[in-house]
Tab-separated table of C-alpha atoms in Angstrom:
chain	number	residue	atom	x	y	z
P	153	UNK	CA	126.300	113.919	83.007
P	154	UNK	CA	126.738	116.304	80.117
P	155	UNK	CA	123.067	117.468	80.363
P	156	UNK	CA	123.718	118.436	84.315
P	157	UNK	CA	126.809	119.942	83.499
P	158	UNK	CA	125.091	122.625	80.329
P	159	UNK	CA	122.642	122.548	82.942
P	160	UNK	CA	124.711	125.372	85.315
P	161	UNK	CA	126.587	127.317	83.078
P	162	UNK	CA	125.798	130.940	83.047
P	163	UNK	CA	123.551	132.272	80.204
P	164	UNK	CA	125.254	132.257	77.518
P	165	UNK	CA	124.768	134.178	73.882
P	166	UNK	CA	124.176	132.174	71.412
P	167	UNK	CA	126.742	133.352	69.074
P	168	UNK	CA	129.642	132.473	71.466
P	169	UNK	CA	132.381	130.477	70.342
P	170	UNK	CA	132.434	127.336	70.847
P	171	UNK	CA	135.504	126.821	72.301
P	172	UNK	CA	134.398	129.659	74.809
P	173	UNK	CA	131.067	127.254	76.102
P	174	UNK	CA	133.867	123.982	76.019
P	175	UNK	CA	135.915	125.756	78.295
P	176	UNK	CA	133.093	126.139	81.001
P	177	UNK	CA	132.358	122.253	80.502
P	178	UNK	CA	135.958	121.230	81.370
P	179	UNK	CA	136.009	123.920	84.173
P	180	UNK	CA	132.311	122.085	85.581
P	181	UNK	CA	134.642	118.898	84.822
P	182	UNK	CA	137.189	119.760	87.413
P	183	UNK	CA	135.456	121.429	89.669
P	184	UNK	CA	132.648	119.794	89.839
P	185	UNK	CA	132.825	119.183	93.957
P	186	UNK	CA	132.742	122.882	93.648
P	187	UNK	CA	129.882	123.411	91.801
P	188	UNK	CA	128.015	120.772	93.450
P	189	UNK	CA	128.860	122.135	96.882
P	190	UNK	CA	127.373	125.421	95.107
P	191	UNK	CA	124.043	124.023	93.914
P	192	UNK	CA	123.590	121.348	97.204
P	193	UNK	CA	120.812	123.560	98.227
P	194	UNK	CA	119.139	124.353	95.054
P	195	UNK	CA	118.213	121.934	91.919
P	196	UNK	CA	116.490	118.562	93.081
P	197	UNK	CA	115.176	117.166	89.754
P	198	UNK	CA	118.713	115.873	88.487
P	199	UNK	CA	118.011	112.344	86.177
P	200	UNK	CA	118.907	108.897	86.694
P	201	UNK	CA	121.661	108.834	84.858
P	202	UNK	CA	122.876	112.405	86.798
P	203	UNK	CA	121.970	110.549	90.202
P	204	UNK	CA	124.048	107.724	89.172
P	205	UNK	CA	127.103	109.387	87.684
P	206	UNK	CA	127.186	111.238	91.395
P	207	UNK	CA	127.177	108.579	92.866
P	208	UNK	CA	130.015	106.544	91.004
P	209	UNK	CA	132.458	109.618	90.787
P	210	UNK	CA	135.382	108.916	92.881
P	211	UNK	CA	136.153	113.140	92.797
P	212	UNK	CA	133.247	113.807	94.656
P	213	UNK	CA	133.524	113.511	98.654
P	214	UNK	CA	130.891	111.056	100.529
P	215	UNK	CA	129.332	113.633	102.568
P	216	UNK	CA	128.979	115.756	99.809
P	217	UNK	CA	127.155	113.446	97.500
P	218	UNK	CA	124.691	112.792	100.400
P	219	UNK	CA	124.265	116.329	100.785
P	220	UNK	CA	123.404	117.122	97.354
P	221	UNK	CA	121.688	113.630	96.187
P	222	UNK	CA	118.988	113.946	99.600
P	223	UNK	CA	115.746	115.095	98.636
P	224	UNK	CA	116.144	114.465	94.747
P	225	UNK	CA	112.873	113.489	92.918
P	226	UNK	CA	114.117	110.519	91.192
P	227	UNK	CA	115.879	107.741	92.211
P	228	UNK	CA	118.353	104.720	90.431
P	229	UNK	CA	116.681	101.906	89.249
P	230	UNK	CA	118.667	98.978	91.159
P	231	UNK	CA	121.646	99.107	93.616
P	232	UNK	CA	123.833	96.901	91.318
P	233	UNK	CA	124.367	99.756	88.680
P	234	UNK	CA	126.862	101.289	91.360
P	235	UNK	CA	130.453	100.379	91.414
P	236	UNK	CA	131.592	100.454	94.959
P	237	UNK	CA	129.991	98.603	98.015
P	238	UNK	CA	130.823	101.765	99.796
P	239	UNK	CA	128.625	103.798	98.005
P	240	UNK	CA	125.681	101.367	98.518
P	241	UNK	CA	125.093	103.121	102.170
P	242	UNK	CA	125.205	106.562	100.039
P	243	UNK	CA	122.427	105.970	98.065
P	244	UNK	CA	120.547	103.998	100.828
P	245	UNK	CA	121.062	107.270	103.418
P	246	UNK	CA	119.949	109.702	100.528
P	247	UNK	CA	117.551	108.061	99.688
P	248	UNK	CA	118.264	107.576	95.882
P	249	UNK	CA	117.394	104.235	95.083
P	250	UNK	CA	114.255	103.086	93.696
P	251	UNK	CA	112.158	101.803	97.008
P	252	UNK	CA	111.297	97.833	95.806
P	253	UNK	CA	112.407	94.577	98.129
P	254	UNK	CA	115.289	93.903	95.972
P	255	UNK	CA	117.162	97.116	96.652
P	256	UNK	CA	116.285	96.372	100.390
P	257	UNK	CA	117.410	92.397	99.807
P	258	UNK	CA	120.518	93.389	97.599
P	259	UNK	CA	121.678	96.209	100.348
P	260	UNK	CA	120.951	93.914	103.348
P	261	UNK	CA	122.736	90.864	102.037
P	262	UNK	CA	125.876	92.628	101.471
P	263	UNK	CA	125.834	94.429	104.934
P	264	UNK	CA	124.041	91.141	106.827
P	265	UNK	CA	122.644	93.382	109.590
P	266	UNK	CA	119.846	95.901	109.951
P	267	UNK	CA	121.730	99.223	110.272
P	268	UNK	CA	120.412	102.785	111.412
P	269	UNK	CA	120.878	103.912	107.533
P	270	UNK	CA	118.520	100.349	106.470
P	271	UNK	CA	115.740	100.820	108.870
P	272	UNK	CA	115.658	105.003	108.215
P	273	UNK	CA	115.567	104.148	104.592
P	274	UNK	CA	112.652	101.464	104.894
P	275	UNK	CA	110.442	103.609	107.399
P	276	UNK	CA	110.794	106.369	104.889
P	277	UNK	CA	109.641	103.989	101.925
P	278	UNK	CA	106.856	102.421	103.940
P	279	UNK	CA	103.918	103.094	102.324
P	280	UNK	CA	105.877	102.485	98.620
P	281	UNK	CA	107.232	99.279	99.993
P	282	UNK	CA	103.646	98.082	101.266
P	283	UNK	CA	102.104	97.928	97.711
P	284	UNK	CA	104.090	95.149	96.289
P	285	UNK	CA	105.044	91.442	97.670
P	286	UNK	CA	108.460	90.518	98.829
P	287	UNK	CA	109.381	88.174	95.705
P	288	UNK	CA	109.864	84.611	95.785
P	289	UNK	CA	112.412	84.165	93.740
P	290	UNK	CA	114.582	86.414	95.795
P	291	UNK	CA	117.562	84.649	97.610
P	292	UNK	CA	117.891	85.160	101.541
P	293	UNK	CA	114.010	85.795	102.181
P	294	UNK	CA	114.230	84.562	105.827
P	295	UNK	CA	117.183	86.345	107.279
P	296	UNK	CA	115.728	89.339	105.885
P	297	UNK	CA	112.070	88.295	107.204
P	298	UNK	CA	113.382	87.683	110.752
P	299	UNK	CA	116.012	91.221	110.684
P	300	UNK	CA	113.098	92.715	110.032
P	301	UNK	CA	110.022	91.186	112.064
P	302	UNK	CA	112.150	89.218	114.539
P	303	UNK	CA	113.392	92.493	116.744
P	304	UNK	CA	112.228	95.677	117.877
P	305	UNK	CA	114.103	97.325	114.604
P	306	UNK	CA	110.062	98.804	113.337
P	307	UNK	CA	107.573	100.965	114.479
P	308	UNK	CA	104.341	99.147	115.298
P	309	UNK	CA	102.556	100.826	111.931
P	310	UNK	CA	105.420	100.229	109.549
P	311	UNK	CA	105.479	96.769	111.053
P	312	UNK	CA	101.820	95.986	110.497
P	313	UNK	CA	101.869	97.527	107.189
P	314	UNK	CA	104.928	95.760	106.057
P	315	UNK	CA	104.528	92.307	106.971
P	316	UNK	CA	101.629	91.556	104.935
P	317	UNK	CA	104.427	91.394	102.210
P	318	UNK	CA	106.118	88.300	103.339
P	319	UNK	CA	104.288	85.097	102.136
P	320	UNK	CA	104.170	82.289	104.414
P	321	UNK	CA	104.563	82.062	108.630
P	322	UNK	CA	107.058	83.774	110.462
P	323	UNK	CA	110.712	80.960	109.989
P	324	UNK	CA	112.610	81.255	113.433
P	325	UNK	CA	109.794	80.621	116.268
P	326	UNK	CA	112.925	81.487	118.926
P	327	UNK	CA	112.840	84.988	117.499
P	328	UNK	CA	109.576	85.828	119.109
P	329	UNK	CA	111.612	86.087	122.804
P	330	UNK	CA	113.078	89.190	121.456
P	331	UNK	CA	109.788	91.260	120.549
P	332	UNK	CA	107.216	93.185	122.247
P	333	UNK	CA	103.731	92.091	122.749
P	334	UNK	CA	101.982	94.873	120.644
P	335	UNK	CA	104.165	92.692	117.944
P	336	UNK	CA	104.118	89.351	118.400
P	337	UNK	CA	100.236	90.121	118.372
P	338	UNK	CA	100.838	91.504	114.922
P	339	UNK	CA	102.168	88.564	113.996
P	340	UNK	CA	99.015	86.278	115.424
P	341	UNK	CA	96.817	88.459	113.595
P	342	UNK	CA	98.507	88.548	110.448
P	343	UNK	CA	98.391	84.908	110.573
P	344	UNK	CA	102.450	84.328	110.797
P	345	UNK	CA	102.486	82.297	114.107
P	346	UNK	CA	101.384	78.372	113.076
P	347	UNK	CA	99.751	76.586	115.686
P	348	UNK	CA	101.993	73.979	116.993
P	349	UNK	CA	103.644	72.798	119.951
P	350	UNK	CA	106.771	74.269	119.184
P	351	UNK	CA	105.631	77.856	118.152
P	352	UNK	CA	103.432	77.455	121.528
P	353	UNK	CA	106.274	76.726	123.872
P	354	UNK	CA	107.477	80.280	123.433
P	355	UNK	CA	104.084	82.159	123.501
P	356	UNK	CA	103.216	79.910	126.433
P	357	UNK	CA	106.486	82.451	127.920
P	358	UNK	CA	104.663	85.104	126.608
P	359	UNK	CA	101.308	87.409	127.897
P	360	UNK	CA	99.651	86.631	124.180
P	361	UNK	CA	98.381	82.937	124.882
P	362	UNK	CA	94.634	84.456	124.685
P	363	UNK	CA	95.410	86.290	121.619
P	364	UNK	CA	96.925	82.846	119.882
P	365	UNK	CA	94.134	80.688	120.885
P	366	UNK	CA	91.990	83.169	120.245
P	367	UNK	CA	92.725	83.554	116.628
P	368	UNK	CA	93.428	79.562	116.211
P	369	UNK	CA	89.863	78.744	118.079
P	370	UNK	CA	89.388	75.486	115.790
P	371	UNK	CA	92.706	74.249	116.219
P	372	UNK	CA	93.094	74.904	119.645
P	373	UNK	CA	89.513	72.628	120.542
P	374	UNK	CA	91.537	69.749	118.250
P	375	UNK	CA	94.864	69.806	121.072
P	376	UNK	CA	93.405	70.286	124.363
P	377	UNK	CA	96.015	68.093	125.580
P	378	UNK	CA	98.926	70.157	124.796
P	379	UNK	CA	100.503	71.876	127.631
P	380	UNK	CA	98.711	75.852	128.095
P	381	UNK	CA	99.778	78.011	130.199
P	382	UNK	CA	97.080	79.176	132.039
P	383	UNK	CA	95.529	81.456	134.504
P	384	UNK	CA	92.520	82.371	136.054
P	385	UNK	CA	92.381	85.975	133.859
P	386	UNK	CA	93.402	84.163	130.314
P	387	UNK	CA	90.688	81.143	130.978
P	388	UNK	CA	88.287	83.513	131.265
P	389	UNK	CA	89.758	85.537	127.923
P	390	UNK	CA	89.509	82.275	126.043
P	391	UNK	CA	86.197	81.222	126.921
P	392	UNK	CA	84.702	84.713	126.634
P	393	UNK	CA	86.434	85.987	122.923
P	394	UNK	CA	86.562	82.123	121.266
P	395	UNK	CA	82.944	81.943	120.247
P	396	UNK	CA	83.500	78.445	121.596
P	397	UNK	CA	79.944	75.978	121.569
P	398	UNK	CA	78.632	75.138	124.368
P	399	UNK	CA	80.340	71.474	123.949
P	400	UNK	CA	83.570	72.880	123.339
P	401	UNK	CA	83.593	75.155	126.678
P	402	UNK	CA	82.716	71.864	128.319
P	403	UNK	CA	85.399	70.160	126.878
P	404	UNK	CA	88.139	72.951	127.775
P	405	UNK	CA	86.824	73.324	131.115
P	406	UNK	CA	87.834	69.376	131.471
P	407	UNK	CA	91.079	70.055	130.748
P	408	UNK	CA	91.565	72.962	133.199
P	409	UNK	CA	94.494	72.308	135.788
P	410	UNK	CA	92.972	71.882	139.130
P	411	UNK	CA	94.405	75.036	140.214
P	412	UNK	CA	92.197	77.187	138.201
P	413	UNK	CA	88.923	75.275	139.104
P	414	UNK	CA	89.428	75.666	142.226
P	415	UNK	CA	90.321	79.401	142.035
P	416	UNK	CA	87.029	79.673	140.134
P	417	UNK	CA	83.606	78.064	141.093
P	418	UNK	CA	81.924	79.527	138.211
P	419	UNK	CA	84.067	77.583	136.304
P	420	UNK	CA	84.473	74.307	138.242
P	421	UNK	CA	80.838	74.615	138.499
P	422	UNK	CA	80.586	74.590	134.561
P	423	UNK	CA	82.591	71.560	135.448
P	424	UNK	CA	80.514	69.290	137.473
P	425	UNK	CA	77.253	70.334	135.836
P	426	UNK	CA	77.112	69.647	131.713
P	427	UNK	CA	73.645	71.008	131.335
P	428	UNK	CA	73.896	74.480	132.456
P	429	UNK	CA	72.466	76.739	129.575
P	430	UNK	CA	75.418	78.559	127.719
P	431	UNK	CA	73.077	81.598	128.019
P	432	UNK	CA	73.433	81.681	131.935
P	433	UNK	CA	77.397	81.068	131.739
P	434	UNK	CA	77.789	83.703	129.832
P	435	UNK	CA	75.899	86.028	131.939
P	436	UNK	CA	78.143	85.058	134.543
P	437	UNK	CA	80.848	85.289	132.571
P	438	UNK	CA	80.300	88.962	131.696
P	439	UNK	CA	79.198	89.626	135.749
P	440	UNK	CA	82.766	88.490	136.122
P	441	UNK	CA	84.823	90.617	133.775
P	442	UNK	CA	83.220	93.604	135.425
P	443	UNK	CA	84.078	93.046	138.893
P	444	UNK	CA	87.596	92.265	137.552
P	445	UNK	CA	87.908	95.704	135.985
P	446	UNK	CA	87.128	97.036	139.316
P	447	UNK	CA	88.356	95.129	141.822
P	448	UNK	CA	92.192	93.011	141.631
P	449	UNK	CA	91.569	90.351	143.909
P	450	UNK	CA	90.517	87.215	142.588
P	451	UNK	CA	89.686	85.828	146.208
P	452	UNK	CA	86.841	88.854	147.041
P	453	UNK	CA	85.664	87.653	143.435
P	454	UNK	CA	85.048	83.809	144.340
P	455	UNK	CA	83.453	84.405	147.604
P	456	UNK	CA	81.142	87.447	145.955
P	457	UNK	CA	79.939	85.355	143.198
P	458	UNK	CA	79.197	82.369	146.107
P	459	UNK	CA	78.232	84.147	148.850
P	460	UNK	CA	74.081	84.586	149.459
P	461	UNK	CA	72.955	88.001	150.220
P	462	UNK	CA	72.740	87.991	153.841
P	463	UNK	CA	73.380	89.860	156.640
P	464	UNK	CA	76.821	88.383	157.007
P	465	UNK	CA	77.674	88.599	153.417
P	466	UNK	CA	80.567	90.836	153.015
């Protein structure tokens, strides 16, 4: 602190006493809520050791060590070098503390819960943040994993860039009620979502089934027996964007409730007649998606695709 406090004093000659120049350091001393209400506006390159000395000093009001510590160009190394938990959110809300995953662990595991001053300091730190992998060894990965990926806390590009940095698939399945599709998407793509029965149950409640069979095409041909929730719009998603062969569309049509063959004679059609060149289903296929973008009514679709053109087709 002694550098900050030589730092301010007024130019001084250089054959001054001494006792004159100790006089201004013990006035900085005591006043130095003062002088830093003074300078708030002004120096931004204090040290480390400056930063941290701020923050520790119990003569120094809160807001005013916010005030003058936001927007300084360094930042304290680790959270634990600070004496009081109440000056953790301090150096979180300006910003002063090195951006790394165990500043964000150590902070979050003392305040267990993703507060306003956590998520503004993490969106800031982004793009720092993104370059290096949440570490193992770190206790209380998962609550931190699903505070952070498990709610609607993130903007979609912070949470795409960030999750990448948590190894392994996302730990509380249940979770996944809570977010948006645009995320749990994220999640699918990233590969965080397993494919099992249990993570299915919940996207099976969700408008992302296409999107998880989709990316899990080989697993999903391996459990056609577990229980899909399906449509008429997601069969055809599947079967168009899972670069299924020809034997594996024959084998998912099988499966198909009854509901959605009879909904759809292209499909049931693909049913009842195994030899029908993949080439010529997916021509139909394509035909169909079409007349779906233009038309929302799946019964003028059926009898178009079946109907001969006549006079009395309509």
């Amino acid at each position: 602190m002694r550098s900050l406090i030589f730092a301010y004093i007024l130019p001084i000659s250089e054959s001054i006493n001494e006792l004159v120049k100790l006089y201004h350091v013990c006035y900085i001393q005591n006043n130095l809520s003062e002088v830093l209400s003074i300078l708030k506006d002004g120096n931004k390159d204090e040290s480390k050791e400056n930063i941290l000395y701020i923050l520790n000093s119990p003569d120094i009001n809160n807001d005013l060590k916010i005030q003058y510590l936001t927007g300084q160009h360094n930042c304290i190394d680790n959270l634990d070098q600070i004496t009081t938990i109440e000056t953790y959110d301090i150096a979180i809300k300006a910003k002063v503390a090195k951006p790394t995953w165990e500043n964000v662990q150590f902070y979050y595991g003392h305040k267990i819960t993703m507060s306003e001053i956590l998520i503004d300091y993490i969106n800031h730190y982004s793009n720092e943040l993104s370059k290096t992998e949440y570490p193992e060894t770190l206790k209380g990965k998962d609550d931190l994993y699903v505070a952070l990926f498990g709610a609607d806390v993130l903007d979609d590009e912070t949470y795409k860039k960030l999750l990448p940095t948590f190894i392994g698939v996302f730990p509380e399945t249940d979770k996944l009620e809570n977010l948006k599709r645009n995320k749990i998407i994220i999640l699918i793509q990233c590969g965080k979502l397993p494919f099992n029965e249990e993570t299915l149950k919940v996207i099976n409640d969700s408008d992302v089934l296409t999107e998880y069979i989709v990316y899990h095409a080989n697993e999903y041909t391996k459990h056609l027996d577990w229980d899909y929730n399906y449509n008429i719009n997601n069969v055809y998603d599947i079967l168009e964007q899972g670069k299924f062969t020809l034997d594996e569309m024959f084998n998912i049509i099988g499966t198909l409730p009854n509901n959605i063959l009879q909904n759809s004679q292209n499909i049931a059609f693909m049913h009842f007649v195994p030899n029908l060149h993949i080439h010529f289903f997916n021509g139909i296929l394509h035909i169909k998606r079409q007349i779906n973008s233009l038309r929302h009514n799946l019964a003028f679709h059926s009898n178009f695709f079946l109907c001969r053109p006549t006079k009395d087709c309509k």
